[in-house]
Amino acid sequence: MRDDAELDDRRKRGKKYGGWAMDVSDAEAEETFQNYSVGIQLLKQIVEGVFGKNHTYYVENDSYADEEGIHLEVFPELGKHFCHMEIAVELDANPRMMVRARFGEYLKSIKSFDCDFDELLKEIDSESNAWDYGGDFTPWELSCDAEGELEWDDDDEWSGAELNYSLLIQGSGYWSLPTIDELNEYLERIKEIIDSHKKKTAKKDS
């Protein structure tokens, strides 16, 4: 029973203050919140200044600060957007931004394509390398995670996989990194490519 009560207390602290407070006492969580609450607003201004103000962001517990700078794990709430995006940003003298976008759920919603999956990947990869952000960056790296081989079933339907993108951008300052809207504009182009290869089904005669 004691373990259940402790777990319940931890959850309550996490809900009240955030995930960081789950592993400290009530008194320490309250003291930290009172002493550093101004920093919460400052961090909000930094994140929204870098990525744009018209999205909701979640800063994860894997964030940390060391002698090299501040490392933030940020998840933007994309609303109606079709992919899940993760961002790791290093805020130091030479800020870096690592973006990881996942398209697995969107791909699984598509029953079949009009081309081989490898052909679709090549077209997406070509578009990825053509993206010109205008700064120092490593082009999007495309990878697929799936159990076993990428296969089509007997009905010529795609069985599903996780399509991942990774991108590394280095800027001359915090505000030189691309915003979420700029990233989404690019990712929408990838969605257009995927949509263009949805297999058209013939309409049945009425």
PDB file of C-alpha atoms in Angstrom:
ATOM      1  CA  MET A   1       0.000   0.000   0.000  1.00  0.00           C
ATOM      2  CA  ARG A   2       2.879   2.360   0.823  1.00  0.00           C
ATOM      3  CA  ASP A   3       4.342   1.953  -2.658  1.00  0.00           C
ATOM      4  CA  ASP A   4       0.971   2.790  -4.207  1.00  0.00           C
ATOM      5  CA  ALA A   5       0.680   5.910  -2.049  1.00  0.00           C
ATOM      6  CA  GLU A   6       4.204   7.040  -2.975  1.00  0.00           C
ATOM      7  CA  LEU A   7       3.505   6.472  -6.656  1.00  0.00           C
ATOM      8  CA  ASP A   8       0.282   8.467  -6.347  1.00  0.00           C
ATOM      9  CA  ASP A   9       2.181  11.324  -4.680  1.00  0.00           C
ATOM     10  CA  ARG A  10       4.790  11.305  -7.434  1.00  0.00           C
ATOM     11  CA  ARG A  11       2.093  11.468 -10.093  1.00  0.00           C
ATOM     12  CA  LYS A  12       0.407  14.372  -8.329  1.00  0.00           C
ATOM     13  CA  ARG A  13       3.706  16.304  -8.201  1.00  0.00           C
ATOM     14  CA  GLY A  14       4.302  15.559 -11.866  1.00  0.00           C
ATOM     15  CA  LYS A  15       0.848  16.781 -12.772  1.00  0.00           C
ATOM     16  CA  LYS A  16       1.209  19.942 -10.676  1.00  0.00           C
ATOM     17  CA  TYR A  17       4.782  20.982 -11.512  1.00  0.00           C
ATOM     18  CA  GLY A  18       5.866  18.829 -14.457  1.00  0.00           C
ATOM     19  CA  GLY A  19       7.654  15.532 -14.939  1.00  0.00           C
ATOM     20  CA  TRP A  20      10.882  16.847 -13.358  1.00  0.00           C
ATOM     21  CA  ALA A  21       9.159  17.018  -9.943  1.00  0.00           C
ATOM     22  CA  MET A  22       8.250  13.325  -9.755  1.00  0.00           C
ATOM     23  CA  ASP A  23      11.641  12.350  -8.315  1.00  0.00           C
ATOM     24  CA  VAL A  24      11.908  15.045  -5.614  1.00  0.00           C
ATOM     25  CA  SER A  25       9.990  15.718  -2.413  1.00  0.00           C
ATOM     26  CA  ASP A  26       6.944  17.971  -2.168  1.00  0.00           C
ATOM     27  CA  ALA A  27       9.017  20.555  -0.279  1.00  0.00           C
ATOM     28  CA  GLU A  28      11.826  20.563  -2.860  1.00  0.00           C
ATOM     29  CA  ALA A  29       9.375  20.783  -5.747  1.00  0.00           C
ATOM     30  CA  GLU A  30       7.611  23.734  -4.126  1.00  0.00           C
ATOM     31  CA  GLU A  31      10.898  25.517  -3.321  1.00  0.00           C
ATOM     32  CA  THR A  32      12.271  24.983  -6.838  1.00  0.00           C
ATOM     33  CA  PHE A  33       9.058  26.222  -8.411  1.00  0.00           C
ATOM     34  CA  GLN A  34       8.975  29.349  -6.231  1.00  0.00           C
ATOM     35  CA  ASN A  35      12.670  30.188  -6.652  1.00  0.00           C
ATOM     36  CA  TYR A  36      12.915  29.551 -10.390  1.00  0.00           C
ATOM     37  CA  SER A  37       9.432  30.303 -11.697  1.00  0.00           C
ATOM     38  CA  VAL A  38      10.738  33.328 -13.625  1.00  0.00           C
ATOM     39  CA  GLY A  39      12.946  30.929 -15.568  1.00  0.00           C
ATOM     40  CA  ILE A  40       9.884  29.068 -16.800  1.00  0.00           C
ATOM     41  CA  GLN A  41       8.642  32.169 -18.605  1.00  0.00           C
ATOM     42  CA  LEU A  42      12.158  32.856 -19.912  1.00  0.00           C
ATOM     43  CA  LEU A  43      12.434  29.328 -21.332  1.00  0.00           C
ATOM     44  CA  LYS A  44       9.019  29.728 -22.938  1.00  0.00           C
ATOM     45  CA  GLN A  45      10.202  32.949 -24.625  1.00  0.00           C
ATOM     46  CA  ILE A  46      13.379  31.240 -25.888  1.00  0.00           C
ATOM     47  CA  VAL A  47      11.548  28.205 -27.308  1.00  0.00           C
ATOM     48  CA  GLU A  48       8.828  30.311 -28.951  1.00  0.00           C
ATOM     49  CA  GLY A  49      11.431  32.771 -30.243  1.00  0.00           C
ATOM     50  CA  VAL A  50      13.414  30.003 -31.912  1.00  0.00           C
ATOM     51  CA  PHE A  51      10.580  27.839 -33.237  1.00  0.00           C
ATOM     52  CA  GLY A  52       7.659  30.255 -33.624  1.00  0.00           C
ATOM     53  CA  LYS A  53       4.849  31.396 -31.349  1.00  0.00           C
ATOM     54  CA  ASN A  54       1.884  29.768 -33.061  1.00  0.00           C
ATOM     55  CA  HIS A  55       2.466  26.252 -31.693  1.00  0.00           C
ATOM     56  CA  THR A  56       2.359  24.584 -28.285  1.00  0.00           C
ATOM     57  CA  TYR A  57       5.636  23.008 -27.134  1.00  0.00           C
ATOM     58  CA  TYR A  58       6.570  20.385 -24.573  1.00  0.00           C
ATOM     59  CA  VAL A  59      10.098  20.369 -23.117  1.00  0.00           C
ATOM     60  CA  GLU A  60      10.998  16.821 -22.087  1.00  0.00           C
ATOM     61  CA  ASN A  61      12.872  15.526 -19.041  1.00  0.00           C
ATOM     62  CA  ASP A  62      15.879  14.538 -21.172  1.00  0.00           C
ATOM     63  CA  SER A  63      16.811  18.222 -21.411  1.00  0.00           C
ATOM     64  CA  TYR A  64      19.944  19.292 -19.519  1.00  0.00           C
ATOM     65  CA  ALA A  65      22.619  21.993 -19.195  1.00  0.00           C
ATOM     66  CA  ASP A  66      26.393  21.486 -19.017  1.00  0.00           C
ATOM     67  CA  GLU A  67      29.598  23.400 -19.699  1.00  0.00           C
ATOM     68  CA  GLU A  68      28.944  23.285 -23.455  1.00  0.00           C
ATOM     69  CA  GLY A  69      25.494  24.852 -23.348  1.00  0.00           C
ATOM     70  CA  ILE A  70      21.832  23.952 -22.983  1.00  0.00           C
ATOM     71  CA  HIS A  71      20.362  20.822 -24.557  1.00  0.00           C
ATOM     72  CA  LEU A  72      16.583  20.909 -25.025  1.00  0.00           C
ATOM     73  CA  GLU A  73      14.346  18.039 -26.098  1.00  0.00           C
ATOM     74  CA  VAL A  74      11.306  19.779 -27.570  1.00  0.00           C
ATOM     75  CA  PHE A  75       8.106  18.274 -28.973  1.00  0.00           C
ATOM     76  CA  PRO A  76       5.880  20.688 -30.885  1.00  0.00           C
ATOM     77  CA  GLU A  77       2.150  20.018 -30.804  1.00  0.00           C
ATOM     78  CA  LEU A  78       1.420  19.930 -34.529  1.00  0.00           C
ATOM     79  CA  GLY A  79      -2.360  19.688 -34.322  1.00  0.00           C
ATOM     80  CA  LYS A  80      -3.721  18.633 -37.699  1.00  0.00           C
ATOM     81  CA  HIS A  81      -0.290  17.920 -39.152  1.00  0.00           C
ATOM     82  CA  PHE A  82       0.300  14.383 -40.305  1.00  0.00           C
ATOM     83  CA  CYS A  83       3.640  13.567 -38.703  1.00  0.00           C
ATOM     84  CA  HIS A  84       5.199  13.375 -35.249  1.00  0.00           C
ATOM     85  CA  MET A  85       8.194  15.695 -34.840  1.00  0.00           C
ATOM     86  CA  GLU A  86      10.973  15.582 -32.245  1.00  0.00           C
ATOM     87  CA  ILE A  87      13.565  18.346 -31.892  1.00  0.00           C
ATOM     88  CA  ALA A  88      16.845  18.400 -29.992  1.00  0.00           C
ATOM     89  CA  VAL A  89      18.483  21.822 -29.914  1.00  0.00           C
ATOM     90  CA  GLU A  90      21.879  22.827 -28.534  1.00  0.00           C
ATOM     91  CA  LEU A  91      21.831  26.479 -27.453  1.00  0.00           C
ATOM     92  CA  ASP A  92      25.480  27.532 -27.265  1.00  0.00           C
ATOM     93  CA  ALA A  93      27.871  29.712 -29.307  1.00  0.00           C
ATOM     94  CA  ASN A  94      27.098  27.624 -32.401  1.00  0.00           C
ATOM     95  CA  PRO A  95      23.517  26.460 -31.941  1.00  0.00           C
ATOM     96  CA  ARG A  96      22.513  23.188 -33.549  1.00  0.00           C
ATOM     97  CA  MET A  97      19.089  21.734 -34.189  1.00  0.00           C
ATOM     98  CA  MET A  98      18.390  18.041 -34.783  1.00  0.00           C
ATOM     99  CA  VAL A  99      14.951  17.355 -36.197  1.00  0.00           C
ATOM    100  CA  ARG A 100      13.375  13.914 -36.393  1.00  0.00           C
ATOM    101  CA  ALA A 101      10.061  13.522 -38.186  1.00  0.00           C
ATOM    102  CA  ARG A 102       8.073  10.277 -38.177  1.00  0.00           C
ATOM    103  CA  PHE A 103       5.566   9.367 -40.885  1.00  0.00           C
ATOM    104  CA  GLY A 104       4.660   5.845 -39.825  1.00  0.00           C
ATOM    105  CA  GLU A 105       1.038   6.438 -38.851  1.00  0.00           C
ATOM    106  CA  TYR A 106       0.370   8.394 -42.037  1.00  0.00           C
ATOM    107  CA  LEU A 107       1.822   5.649 -44.226  1.00  0.00           C
ATOM    108  CA  LYS A 108      -0.237   3.020 -42.439  1.00  0.00           C
ATOM    109  CA  SER A 109      -3.391   4.942 -43.321  1.00  0.00           C
ATOM    110  CA  ILE A 110      -2.678   4.404 -47.036  1.00  0.00           C
ATOM    111  CA  LYS A 111      -3.855   1.062 -48.391  1.00  0.00           C
ATOM    112  CA  SER A 112      -1.724   0.848 -51.528  1.00  0.00           C
ATOM    113  CA  PHE A 113       0.633   2.765 -53.809  1.00  0.00           C
ATOM    114  CA  ASP A 114       0.956   2.919 -57.594  1.00  0.00           C
ATOM    115  CA  CYS A 115       4.696   2.151 -57.466  1.00  0.00           C
ATOM    116  CA  ASP A 116       7.188   0.005 -55.605  1.00  0.00           C
ATOM    117  CA  PHE A 117       7.904   1.294 -52.136  1.00  0.00           C
ATOM    118  CA  ASP A 118      11.611   1.606 -52.951  1.00  0.00           C
ATOM    119  CA  GLU A 119      10.727   3.896 -55.871  1.00  0.00           C
ATOM    120  CA  LEU A 120       8.678   6.073 -53.535  1.00  0.00           C
ATOM    121  CA  LEU A 121      11.599   6.296 -51.118  1.00  0.00           C
ATOM    122  CA  LYS A 122      13.983   7.339 -53.902  1.00  0.00           C
ATOM    123  CA  GLU A 123      11.650  10.154 -54.951  1.00  0.00           C
ATOM    124  CA  ILE A 124      11.285  11.349 -51.378  1.00  0.00           C
ATOM    125  CA  ASP A 125      15.036  11.141 -50.850  1.00  0.00           C
ATOM    126  CA  SER A 126      15.638  13.233 -53.990  1.00  0.00           C
ATOM    127  CA  GLU A 127      13.260  15.913 -52.702  1.00  0.00           C
ATOM    128  CA  SER A 128      14.969  15.780 -49.316  1.00  0.00           C
ATOM    129  CA  ASN A 129      18.404  16.519 -50.734  1.00  0.00           C
ATOM    130  CA  ALA A 130      17.002  19.399 -52.813  1.00  0.00           C
ATOM    131  CA  TRP A 131      15.709  21.282 -49.758  1.00  0.00           C
ATOM    132  CA  ASP A 132      17.615  24.566 -49.547  1.00  0.00           C
ATOM    133  CA  TYR A 133      17.296  26.130 -46.137  1.00  0.00           C
ATOM    134  CA  GLY A 134      20.162  28.530 -46.809  1.00  0.00           C
ATOM    135  CA  GLY A 135      22.342  27.629 -43.834  1.00  0.00           C
ATOM    136  CA  ASP A 136      24.835  24.994 -42.754  1.00  0.00           C
ATOM    137  CA  PHE A 137      22.886  21.760 -42.543  1.00  0.00           C
ATOM    138  CA  THR A 138      23.088  18.052 -43.218  1.00  0.00           C
ATOM    139  CA  PRO A 139      20.386  17.001 -45.705  1.00  0.00           C
ATOM    140  CA  TRP A 140      17.528  14.926 -44.410  1.00  0.00           C
ATOM    141  CA  GLU A 141      18.547  11.333 -43.840  1.00  0.00           C
ATOM    142  CA  LEU A 142      15.784   8.866 -44.637  1.00  0.00           C
ATOM    143  CA  SER A 143      15.378   5.585 -42.797  1.00  0.00           C
ATOM    144  CA  CYS A 144      12.707   2.913 -42.496  1.00  0.00           C
ATOM    145  CA  ASP A 145      12.024   0.794 -39.445  1.00  0.00           C
ATOM    146  CA  ALA A 146      10.014  -2.354 -39.990  1.00  0.00           C
ATOM    147  CA  GLU A 147       9.902  -5.893 -38.729  1.00  0.00           C
ATOM    148  CA  GLY A 148      11.488  -8.068 -41.391  1.00  0.00           C
ATOM    149  CA  GLU A 149      11.481  -7.077 -45.039  1.00  0.00           C
ATOM    150  CA  LEU A 150       9.345  -4.329 -46.529  1.00  0.00           C
ATOM    151  CA  GLU A 151       6.650  -6.363 -48.221  1.00  0.00           C
ATOM    152  CA  TRP A 152       3.390  -6.126 -50.094  1.00  0.00           C
ATOM    153  CA  ASP A 153       0.666  -8.577 -49.218  1.00  0.00           C
ATOM    154  CA  ASP A 154      -1.344 -10.752 -51.614  1.00  0.00           C
ATOM    155  CA  ASP A 155      -3.822  -7.929 -52.205  1.00  0.00           C
ATOM    156  CA  ASP A 156      -1.013  -5.620 -53.328  1.00  0.00           C
ATOM    157  CA  GLU A 157      -1.351  -3.524 -50.176  1.00  0.00           C
ATOM    158  CA  TRP A 158       1.497  -1.984 -48.233  1.00  0.00           C
ATOM    159  CA  SER A 159       1.942  -3.753 -44.893  1.00  0.00           C
ATOM    160  CA  GLY A 160       3.191  -0.662 -43.046  1.00  0.00           C
ATOM    161  CA  ALA A 161       6.496   0.708 -41.775  1.00  0.00           C
ATOM    162  CA  GLU A 162       7.962   3.598 -39.852  1.00  0.00           C
ATOM    163  CA  LEU A 163       9.398   6.266 -42.159  1.00  0.00           C
ATOM    164  CA  ASN A 164      11.828   8.535 -40.334  1.00  0.00           C
ATOM    165  CA  TYR A 165      13.706  11.683 -41.267  1.00  0.00           C
ATOM    166  CA  SER A 166      16.664  13.192 -39.452  1.00  0.00           C
ATOM    167  CA  LEU A 167      18.091  16.631 -40.174  1.00  0.00           C
ATOM    168  CA  LEU A 168      20.972  18.513 -38.563  1.00  0.00           C
ATOM    169  CA  ILE A 169      21.101  22.301 -38.896  1.00  0.00           C
ATOM    170  CA  GLN A 170      23.765  24.601 -37.493  1.00  0.00           C
ATOM    171  CA  GLY A 171      23.016  28.310 -37.290  1.00  0.00           C
ATOM    172  CA  SER A 172      24.930  31.499 -36.618  1.00  0.00           C
ATOM    173  CA  GLY A 173      22.612  32.304 -33.706  1.00  0.00           C
ATOM    174  CA  TYR A 174      19.520  31.059 -31.914  1.00  0.00           C
ATOM    175  CA  TRP A 175      17.196  32.968 -34.183  1.00  0.00           C
ATOM    176  CA  SER A 176      18.831  31.666 -37.391  1.00  0.00           C
ATOM    177  CA  LEU A 177      17.364  28.173 -36.925  1.00  0.00           C
ATOM    178  CA  PRO A 178      14.253  27.315 -38.983  1.00  0.00           C
ATOM    179  CA  THR A 179      10.844  27.703 -37.383  1.00  0.00           C
ATOM    180  CA  ILE A 180       8.294  24.912 -37.096  1.00  0.00           C
ATOM    181  CA  ASP A 181       6.271  26.530 -39.876  1.00  0.00           C
ATOM    182  CA  GLU A 182       9.318  26.486 -42.178  1.00  0.00           C
ATOM    183  CA  LEU A 183       9.905  22.820 -41.380  1.00  0.00           C
ATOM    184  CA  ASN A 184       6.235  22.002 -41.892  1.00  0.00           C
ATOM    185  CA  GLU A 185       6.267  23.723 -45.281  1.00  0.00           C
ATOM    186  CA  TYR A 186       8.998  21.331 -46.370  1.00  0.00           C
ATOM    187  CA  LEU A 187       7.319  18.292 -44.826  1.00  0.00           C
ATOM    188  CA  GLU A 188       4.085  19.122 -46.621  1.00  0.00           C
ATOM    189  CA  ARG A 189       6.016  18.702 -49.882  1.00  0.00           C
ATOM    190  CA  ILE A 190       6.923  15.178 -48.768  1.00  0.00           C
ATOM    191  CA  LYS A 191       3.259  14.535 -48.032  1.00  0.00           C
ATOM    192  CA  GLU A 192       2.380  15.698 -51.564  1.00  0.00           C
ATOM    193  CA  ILE A 193       4.813  13.144 -52.991  1.00  0.00           C
ATOM    194  CA  ILE A 194       3.312  10.365 -50.885  1.00  0.00           C
ATOM    195  CA  ASP A 195      -0.216  11.427 -51.840  1.00  0.00           C
ATOM    196  CA  SER A 196       0.677  11.519 -55.540  1.00  0.00           C
ATOM    197  CA  HIS A 197       1.438   7.790 -55.411  1.00  0.00           C
ATOM    198  CA  LYS A 198      -1.732   6.638 -53.693  1.00  0.00           C
ATOM    199  CA  LYS A 199      -3.205   3.967 -55.913  1.00  0.00           C
ATOM    200  CA  LYS A 200      -6.400   5.146 -57.571  1.00  0.00           C
ATOM    201  CA  THR A 201      -9.277   2.693 -57.223  1.00  0.00           C
ATOM    202  CA  ALA A 202     -11.757   2.409 -60.051  1.00  0.00           C
ATOM    203  CA  LYS A 203     -15.288   3.470 -59.201  1.00  0.00           C
ATOM    204  CA  LYS A 204     -17.859   0.714 -59.356  1.00  0.00           C
ATOM    205  CA  ASP A 205     -20.681   1.046 -61.865  1.00  0.00           C
ATOM    206  CA  SER A 206     -23.892   2.067 -60.166  1.00  0.00           C
TER     207      SER A 206
END
